[in-house]
Short mmCIF file of C-alpha atoms and ligand atoms in Angstrom, two decimals:
data_model
loop_
_atom_site.label_atom_id
_atom_site.label_comp_id
_atom_site.label_asym_id
_atom_site.label_seq_id
_atom_site.Cartn_x
_atom_site.Cartn_y
_atom_site.Cartn_z
CA MET A 19 135.26 119.89 13.18
CA SER A 20 137.67 119.38 10.46
CA ASP A 21 136.61 119.03 6.88
CA VAL A 22 136.66 115.02 6.94
CA ALA A 23 136.89 114.91 3.22
CA ASN A 24 140.98 116.40 3.67
CA GLY A 25 141.28 114.79 6.60
CA ARG A 26 144.45 112.65 7.73
CA LEU A 27 143.61 109.09 9.09
CA LEU A 28 145.59 107.35 11.51
CA VAL A 29 145.30 103.51 11.98
CA VAL A 30 146.93 101.94 14.80
CA GLY A 31 148.02 98.57 14.83
CA ALA A 32 149.42 97.37 11.71
CA GLY A 33 148.54 93.06 11.59
CA GLN A 34 145.64 92.17 9.39
CA MET A 35 142.84 94.37 9.63
CA GLY A 36 144.61 97.67 10.12
CA ALA A 37 146.35 96.98 7.34
CA GLN A 38 143.56 96.70 5.02
CA ILE A 39 142.02 99.70 6.63
CA ALA A 40 145.20 101.63 5.64
CA VAL A 41 145.34 100.10 1.94
CA GLN A 42 141.97 100.65 1.35
CA SER A 43 142.06 104.50 2.61
CA ALA A 44 144.86 105.23 0.40
CA MET A 45 143.65 103.63 -2.57
CA ASN A 46 140.75 106.68 -2.21
CA GLY A 47 143.25 109.18 -1.78
CA VAL A 48 143.28 109.44 1.86
CA ASP A 49 146.64 109.93 3.51
CA VAL A 50 147.22 107.63 5.96
CA GLU A 51 149.90 106.94 9.08
CA LEU A 52 150.36 103.05 10.38
CA VAL A 53 151.04 102.70 13.46
CA ASP A 54 152.36 99.43 15.50
CA VAL A 55 154.64 98.93 18.55
CA VAL A 56 156.07 95.89 17.00
CA PRO A 57 158.42 96.62 14.38
CA GLU A 58 158.08 93.34 12.56
CA ALA A 59 154.58 93.94 12.57
CA LEU A 60 155.17 97.22 10.46
CA GLU A 61 157.06 95.35 7.96
CA ARG A 62 154.64 92.06 7.12
CA GLY A 63 151.57 95.10 7.31
CA ARG A 64 153.35 96.73 4.70
CA ALA A 65 154.03 93.19 2.43
CA GLN A 66 150.40 92.54 2.90
CA ILE A 67 149.77 96.07 2.07
CA VAL A 68 152.00 95.82 -0.96
CA ALA A 69 150.61 92.36 -2.00
CA ILE A 70 147.13 93.73 -2.27
CA LEU A 71 148.09 96.42 -4.60
CA ASP A 72 150.06 94.13 -6.56
CA ARG A 73 147.06 91.92 -7.27
CA ASN A 74 144.76 94.81 -8.23
CA VAL A 75 147.52 95.85 -11.17
CA GLU A 76 147.47 92.22 -11.80
CA LYS A 77 144.13 91.73 -12.32
CA ASP A 78 143.82 95.24 -14.07
CA ARG A 79 142.28 96.94 -11.08
CA SER A 80 144.34 99.50 -11.15
CA THR A 81 147.12 100.82 -12.64
CA ARG A 82 151.13 100.58 -11.47
CA VAL A 83 150.66 104.26 -11.47
CA ASP A 84 147.66 104.59 -8.98
CA ALA A 85 148.93 101.71 -7.29
CA ASP A 86 152.27 103.42 -6.49
CA ALA A 87 150.77 106.25 -5.57
CA SER A 88 148.67 104.67 -2.79
CA LEU A 89 151.22 103.03 -1.19
CA ALA A 90 153.22 106.86 -0.89
CA ARG A 91 149.89 108.14 0.44
CA ILE A 92 151.43 105.27 3.42
CA HIS A 93 153.57 106.41 6.15
CA PHE A 94 154.52 103.59 8.25
CA SER A 95 155.56 104.55 11.78
CA SER A 96 156.25 102.77 15.31
CA ASP A 97 156.11 106.40 16.55
CA LEU A 98 152.64 107.41 18.22
CA ALA A 99 153.44 110.48 19.77
CA ALA A 100 154.68 111.95 16.05
CA ALA A 101 152.00 110.91 13.70
CA ALA A 102 148.87 111.22 16.53
CA PRO A 103 148.74 115.18 16.20
CA ARG A 104 148.66 115.13 12.68
CA CYS A 105 145.91 113.02 12.16
CA ASP A 106 141.86 113.98 12.28
CA TRP A 107 140.71 110.74 13.06
CA ALA A 108 141.39 107.25 14.57
CA ILE A 109 141.18 103.76 13.85
CA GLU A 110 142.59 101.20 16.48
CA ALA A 111 143.04 97.65 14.97
CA VAL A 112 145.32 96.63 17.85
CA VAL A 113 144.99 93.18 19.15
CA GLU A 114 141.35 91.67 20.73
CA ARG A 115 142.65 92.85 24.56
CA LEU A 116 140.63 95.44 27.11
CA ASP A 117 143.73 96.35 28.89
CA VAL A 118 145.68 97.28 25.25
CA LYS A 119 142.70 98.94 24.19
CA LYS A 120 142.10 101.32 26.97
CA ILE A 121 146.25 101.92 26.46
CA VAL A 122 145.97 103.12 23.08
CA PHE A 123 143.03 105.12 24.03
CA ALA A 124 144.45 107.01 26.71
CA GLN A 125 147.39 107.89 24.29
CA LEU A 126 144.97 108.60 21.13
CA ALA A 127 142.80 111.23 23.47
CA GLU A 128 146.28 112.45 24.54
CA LEU A 129 147.98 112.98 21.42
CA LEU A 130 145.39 113.53 18.49
CA PRO A 131 143.90 117.52 17.56
CA ALA A 132 140.43 117.79 20.38
CA HIS A 133 138.03 117.39 16.82
CA ALA A 134 139.65 113.97 15.97
CA GLY A 135 137.39 111.18 16.64
CA ILE A 136 138.71 107.71 18.02
CA ALA A 137 137.36 104.67 16.79
CA THR A 138 137.94 100.84 17.66
CA ASN A 139 137.47 98.30 14.89
CA SER A 140 136.96 95.56 17.86
CA SER A 141 134.71 92.49 16.92
CA HIS A 142 133.53 92.33 20.40
CA ILE A 143 134.80 95.13 22.53
CA ARG A 144 132.58 98.17 23.08
CA ALA A 145 133.88 101.87 22.98
CA GLU A 146 132.23 102.32 26.54
CA SER A 147 133.85 99.34 27.82
CA ILE A 148 137.30 101.48 26.29
CA ALA A 149 136.74 104.70 27.53
CA GLY A 150 134.02 104.63 30.51
CA ASP A 151 133.30 108.42 31.66
CA ALA A 152 136.32 109.74 30.18
CA PRO A 153 136.16 113.55 28.81
CA TYR A 154 136.82 112.32 25.74
CA SER A 155 134.44 109.67 25.68
CA ASP A 156 132.00 112.10 23.56
CA ARG A 157 135.00 111.30 20.64
CA VAL A 158 134.79 107.55 20.90
CA LEU A 159 132.66 105.06 19.05
CA ASN A 160 133.03 101.49 17.25
CA MET A 161 133.97 101.12 13.67
CA HIS A 162 133.59 97.13 12.92
CA PHE A 163 135.08 96.35 9.42
CA PHE A 164 135.11 92.95 7.51
CA HIS A 165 138.02 90.64 6.56
CA PRO A 166 138.91 90.78 3.78
CA LEU A 167 138.24 94.20 3.83
CA THR A 168 139.03 95.59 0.18
CA VAL A 169 136.35 92.75 -0.74
CA MET A 170 133.79 93.45 2.02
CA ASP A 171 132.07 96.73 1.78
CA LEU A 172 130.54 97.05 5.24
CA VAL A 173 130.97 98.97 8.10
CA GLU A 174 129.07 98.85 11.30
CA ILE A 175 128.77 101.81 13.25
CA VAL A 176 127.91 102.04 16.91
CA ALA A 177 127.64 104.83 19.34
CA ALA A 178 129.23 104.52 22.88
CA PRO A 179 126.37 105.95 25.53
CA HIS A 180 127.90 110.09 25.68
CA THR A 181 128.98 109.82 21.80
CA SER A 182 128.59 113.36 19.83
CA SER A 183 125.98 113.46 16.44
CA GLN A 184 129.10 115.06 15.08
CA ILE A 185 130.98 112.02 15.96
CA MET A 186 129.03 110.06 14.38
CA ASP A 187 127.82 112.24 11.28
CA ALA A 188 131.97 112.35 10.60
CA ALA A 189 131.96 108.40 11.39
CA VAL A 190 129.57 108.17 8.42
CA ALA A 191 131.55 110.67 6.29
CA TRP A 192 134.85 108.48 6.75
CA ALA A 193 133.32 105.39 5.85
CA ALA A 194 131.59 106.95 2.94
CA ARG A 195 135.12 108.42 1.99
CA ILE A 196 136.94 105.35 2.10
CA LYS A 197 134.02 103.33 -0.36
CA ARG A 198 132.64 101.04 2.55
CA THR A 199 129.02 100.84 3.05
CA SER A 200 128.04 101.91 6.73
CA VAL A 201 124.76 100.63 8.84
CA VAL A 202 124.31 102.74 11.58
CA LEU A 203 122.94 100.87 15.01
CA ASN A 204 120.71 102.06 17.18
CA LYS A 205 122.40 100.18 19.71
CA ALA A 206 125.43 98.19 20.77
CA VAL A 207 124.47 94.81 21.08
CA ASP A 208 127.22 91.60 21.25
CA GLY A 209 127.79 90.38 18.01
CA PHE A 210 126.66 94.04 16.57
CA LEU A 211 124.62 93.17 13.41
CA VAL A 212 126.44 90.59 10.64
CA ASN A 213 127.47 88.31 13.49
CA ARG A 214 124.65 88.39 15.25
CA VAL A 215 122.36 87.06 12.22
CA LEU A 216 125.40 84.67 10.96
CA GLY A 217 125.65 82.99 14.70
CA ALA A 218 122.13 82.65 14.79
CA ALA A 219 122.33 80.55 11.07
CA SER A 220 125.31 78.66 12.18
CA ARG A 221 124.03 77.41 15.31
CA GLU A 222 120.87 75.90 13.33
CA ALA A 223 123.06 74.38 11.33
CA PHE A 224 124.78 72.62 13.56
CA ALA A 225 121.62 71.80 15.45
CA LEU A 226 120.26 70.32 12.58
CA LEU A 227 123.23 68.04 12.14
CA ALA A 228 123.25 66.66 15.26
CA ASP A 229 119.82 65.76 15.05
CA GLY A 230 120.69 63.44 11.65
CA VAL A 231 118.48 65.84 10.06
CA ALA A 232 120.85 65.88 6.43
CA SER A 233 124.95 65.44 6.57
CA PHE A 234 127.01 68.37 6.93
CA PRO A 235 128.29 68.53 3.22
CA GLU A 236 124.32 68.21 2.66
CA ILE A 237 123.59 70.80 4.66
CA ASP A 238 126.51 73.04 3.62
CA ILE A 239 125.15 72.48 -0.27
CA ALA A 240 121.80 73.10 0.71
CA VAL A 241 122.94 77.02 2.29
CA LYS A 242 124.88 77.34 -0.95
CA ARG A 243 122.28 76.52 -3.51
CA GLY A 244 119.33 77.88 -1.75
CA LEU A 245 120.54 81.16 -0.01
CA ARG A 246 123.14 81.99 -2.28
CA TRP A 247 125.88 82.04 0.50
CA PRO A 248 129.28 81.81 -0.89
CA LEU A 249 130.18 79.40 1.46
CA GLY A 250 128.30 77.01 3.67
CA PRO A 251 127.93 77.20 7.32
CA PHE A 252 130.40 74.05 8.10
CA ALA A 253 132.95 75.58 5.22
CA LEU A 254 132.93 78.66 6.56
CA ALA A 255 133.57 77.48 9.85
CA ASP A 256 136.81 75.81 8.59
CA LEU A 257 137.46 79.37 6.93
CA SER A 258 137.50 81.09 10.55
CA GLY A 259 138.85 78.19 12.40
CA LEU A 260 137.18 75.69 14.33
CA ASP A 261 139.39 76.69 17.65
CA LEU A 262 138.13 80.37 17.91
CA LEU A 263 134.86 78.74 17.33
CA LEU A 264 134.89 75.95 20.22
CA GLN A 265 135.60 79.07 22.07
CA SER A 266 133.13 81.17 21.38
CA ARG A 267 130.42 78.51 21.30
CA THR A 268 131.49 77.16 24.70
CA THR A 269 131.49 81.02 26.92
CA ARG A 270 128.09 81.58 24.58
CA PHE A 271 126.63 78.45 26.15
CA GLU A 272 128.11 79.09 30.00
CA LYS A 273 125.90 82.38 29.44
CA HIS A 274 123.04 81.32 27.78
CA GLY A 275 122.58 77.78 27.44
CA GLU A 276 121.36 77.62 23.82
CA ALA A 277 120.93 73.90 22.16
CA GLY A 278 122.33 75.48 19.00
CA ASP A 279 126.12 76.46 20.92
CA LYS A 280 126.17 72.69 22.83
CA ALA A 281 125.63 71.02 19.23
CA THR A 282 128.48 72.97 17.93
CA MET A 283 130.95 72.08 21.10
CA ASP A 284 130.19 67.76 20.79
CA ILE A 285 130.72 68.51 17.36
CA VAL A 286 133.52 70.77 16.97
CA GLY A 287 135.27 69.67 20.49
CA PRO A 288 136.59 65.97 19.13
CA LEU A 289 138.00 67.60 15.82
CA VAL A 290 139.88 70.56 17.77
CA ALA A 291 141.10 67.62 19.98
CA ALA A 292 142.15 65.60 16.62
CA GLY A 293 144.36 68.64 15.35
CA ARG A 294 142.32 69.86 12.86
CA LEU A 295 141.44 73.60 13.16
CA GLY A 296 140.20 74.16 9.74
CA ARG A 297 141.78 75.98 6.87
CA LYS A 298 144.55 77.06 8.64
CA SER A 299 145.32 73.14 9.57
CA GLY A 300 144.45 71.93 6.49
CA ALA A 301 141.65 70.12 7.57
CA GLY A 302 138.51 70.64 9.74
CA PHE A 303 135.26 69.71 8.17
CA TYR A 304 136.51 69.09 4.79
CA ASP A 305 139.95 68.14 3.56
CA TYR A 306 141.83 71.09 2.23
CA SER A 307 145.00 68.71 0.86
CA VAL A 308 142.77 68.11 -1.93
CA ASP A 309 140.98 70.80 -4.50
CA PRO A 310 138.14 70.80 -4.52
CA PRO A 311 137.98 70.42 -0.48
CA ALA A 312 136.81 67.16 0.49
CA PRO A 313 134.53 66.03 3.02
CA LEU A 314 135.99 64.10 5.73
CA PRO A 315 134.29 61.37 8.17
CA LEU A 316 133.46 63.50 11.83
CA PRO A 317 135.08 61.21 14.65
CA SER A 318 131.83 62.31 17.01
CA PRO A 319 129.96 59.69 17.83
CA GLY A 320 126.76 61.09 17.89
CA ALA A 321 127.34 63.31 14.36
CA GLN A 322 126.91 62.14 11.22
CA SER A 323 129.50 62.85 8.46
N1 NAD B 13 140.53 89.40 11.91
C1 NAD B 13 139.50 89.46 12.05
O1 NAD B 13 138.70 88.99 10.90
C2 NAD B 13 138.66 90.57 12.66
C3 NAD B 13 137.39 91.19 11.35
C4 NAD B 13 137.01 92.36 12.14
C5 NAD B 13 137.66 93.01 12.94
N2 NAD B 13 138.84 92.30 13.74
C6 NAD B 13 139.30 93.43 14.93
O2 NAD B 13 140.42 93.94 14.61
C7 NAD B 13 141.02 94.43 15.57
C8 NAD B 13 142.94 93.36 15.43
O3 NAD B 13 142.33 92.36 14.80
P1 NAD B 13 143.86 92.03 13.84
O4 NAD B 13 143.07 90.51 12.98
O5 NAD B 13 144.29 92.72 12.92
O6 NAD B 13 144.77 91.23 14.79
P2 NAD B 13 146.50 91.09 14.80
O7 NAD B 13 147.01 90.55 15.83
O8 NAD B 13 146.84 90.35 13.17
O9 NAD B 13 147.44 92.50 14.82
C9 NAD B 13 147.42 93.55 15.94
C10 NAD B 13 148.10 94.36 15.80
O10 NAD B 13 148.10 95.05 16.97
C11 NAD B 13 149.76 95.02 17.24
N3 NAD B 13 149.54 95.92 18.75
C12 NAD B 13 149.09 95.54 19.28
N4 NAD B 13 149.61 96.64 20.47
C13 NAD B 13 149.93 97.98 20.37
C14 NAD B 13 149.67 99.35 20.89
N5 NAD B 13 149.91 99.31 21.78
N6 NAD B 13 149.94 99.83 19.72
C15 NAD B 13 149.94 99.73 18.00
N7 NAD B 13 149.88 98.26 17.81
C16 NAD B 13 149.93 97.49 18.69
C17 NAD B 13 150.33 94.17 17.24
O11 NAD B 13 151.79 94.30 17.00
C18 NAD B 13 149.84 93.63 15.73
O12 NAD B 13 150.55 94.19 14.48
C19 NAD B 13 140.73 93.13 16.87
O13 NAD B 13 140.04 94.06 18.00
C20 NAD B 13 139.58 92.42 16.26
O14 NAD B 13 138.87 92.13 16.98
C21 NAD B 13 139.60 91.70 13.11
#
């Protein structure tokens, strides 16, 4: 096992999460290889990283010298075969597709030194589904970071059935090195911890709205003030995207038949059909063309606005 304190990190996928993992690591002194197969994605990743570093300088959270040093620690590349052998740990942050992740894991197992852990940042796909019983399956695990990563100080760490204890210890040490708090789950569950708790609370909020207990702005105010959430569940749904929410709750309803998922489908379905996808489309539960965002009427006949 290499010394984590001096090890070099490989991040595969320079999208939203990969770029943030890379910059969070570089800001904490880690040399990073950031690899993406799409050259434009590497450019976008670099722009995202530069924006984060510039904002830190503007807000006096870092000096220009430190920001420049962090950027210099990140090596951008589309050549996995050249980058991987130099690294001691890998975090895969490519698109959320099992087939793509399987190919990337197999490439990493081939190219990385034998001591290197292979972590996936997937929100839903378990490392065991990607690696199966492959000979390298003692080196794979889930490390689930949160967006925006430089603000959200958490990583959920989950072993696969064959993951060695040395790799788990190294994962916790890597998380500490890049200053993210780690929580190690005893077993893998769909949605890990945070999204399980959030999903339960959100389904309950939709069920209360469907039952006419209060309007959605009132529920948002109650949850913000009563639980000290930064956003209420409906404003949060707008932030995540109502189309994605509709998709995940529909899948879950088909599997478990839960009332809160059905309530979400009944309320969010007409919004999505009307093009109200949340913040990204300018309107969802709230209208984002005004500041502060204003609650909008709900089109669904059963729902209260
Ligand atoms: N976005 C979030 O809020 C969030 C939060 C936690 C976890 N995740 C997980 O992180 C992963 C990445 O999500 P994202 O939002 O950053 O996606 P994204 O679409 O922004 O980025 C994915 C990147 O992977 C690249 N890619 C695709 N195939 C590749 C390959 N074979 N080799 C190298 N690069 C490849 C794409 O070019 C793209 O730049 C997903 O598994 C997702 O579930 C996302």
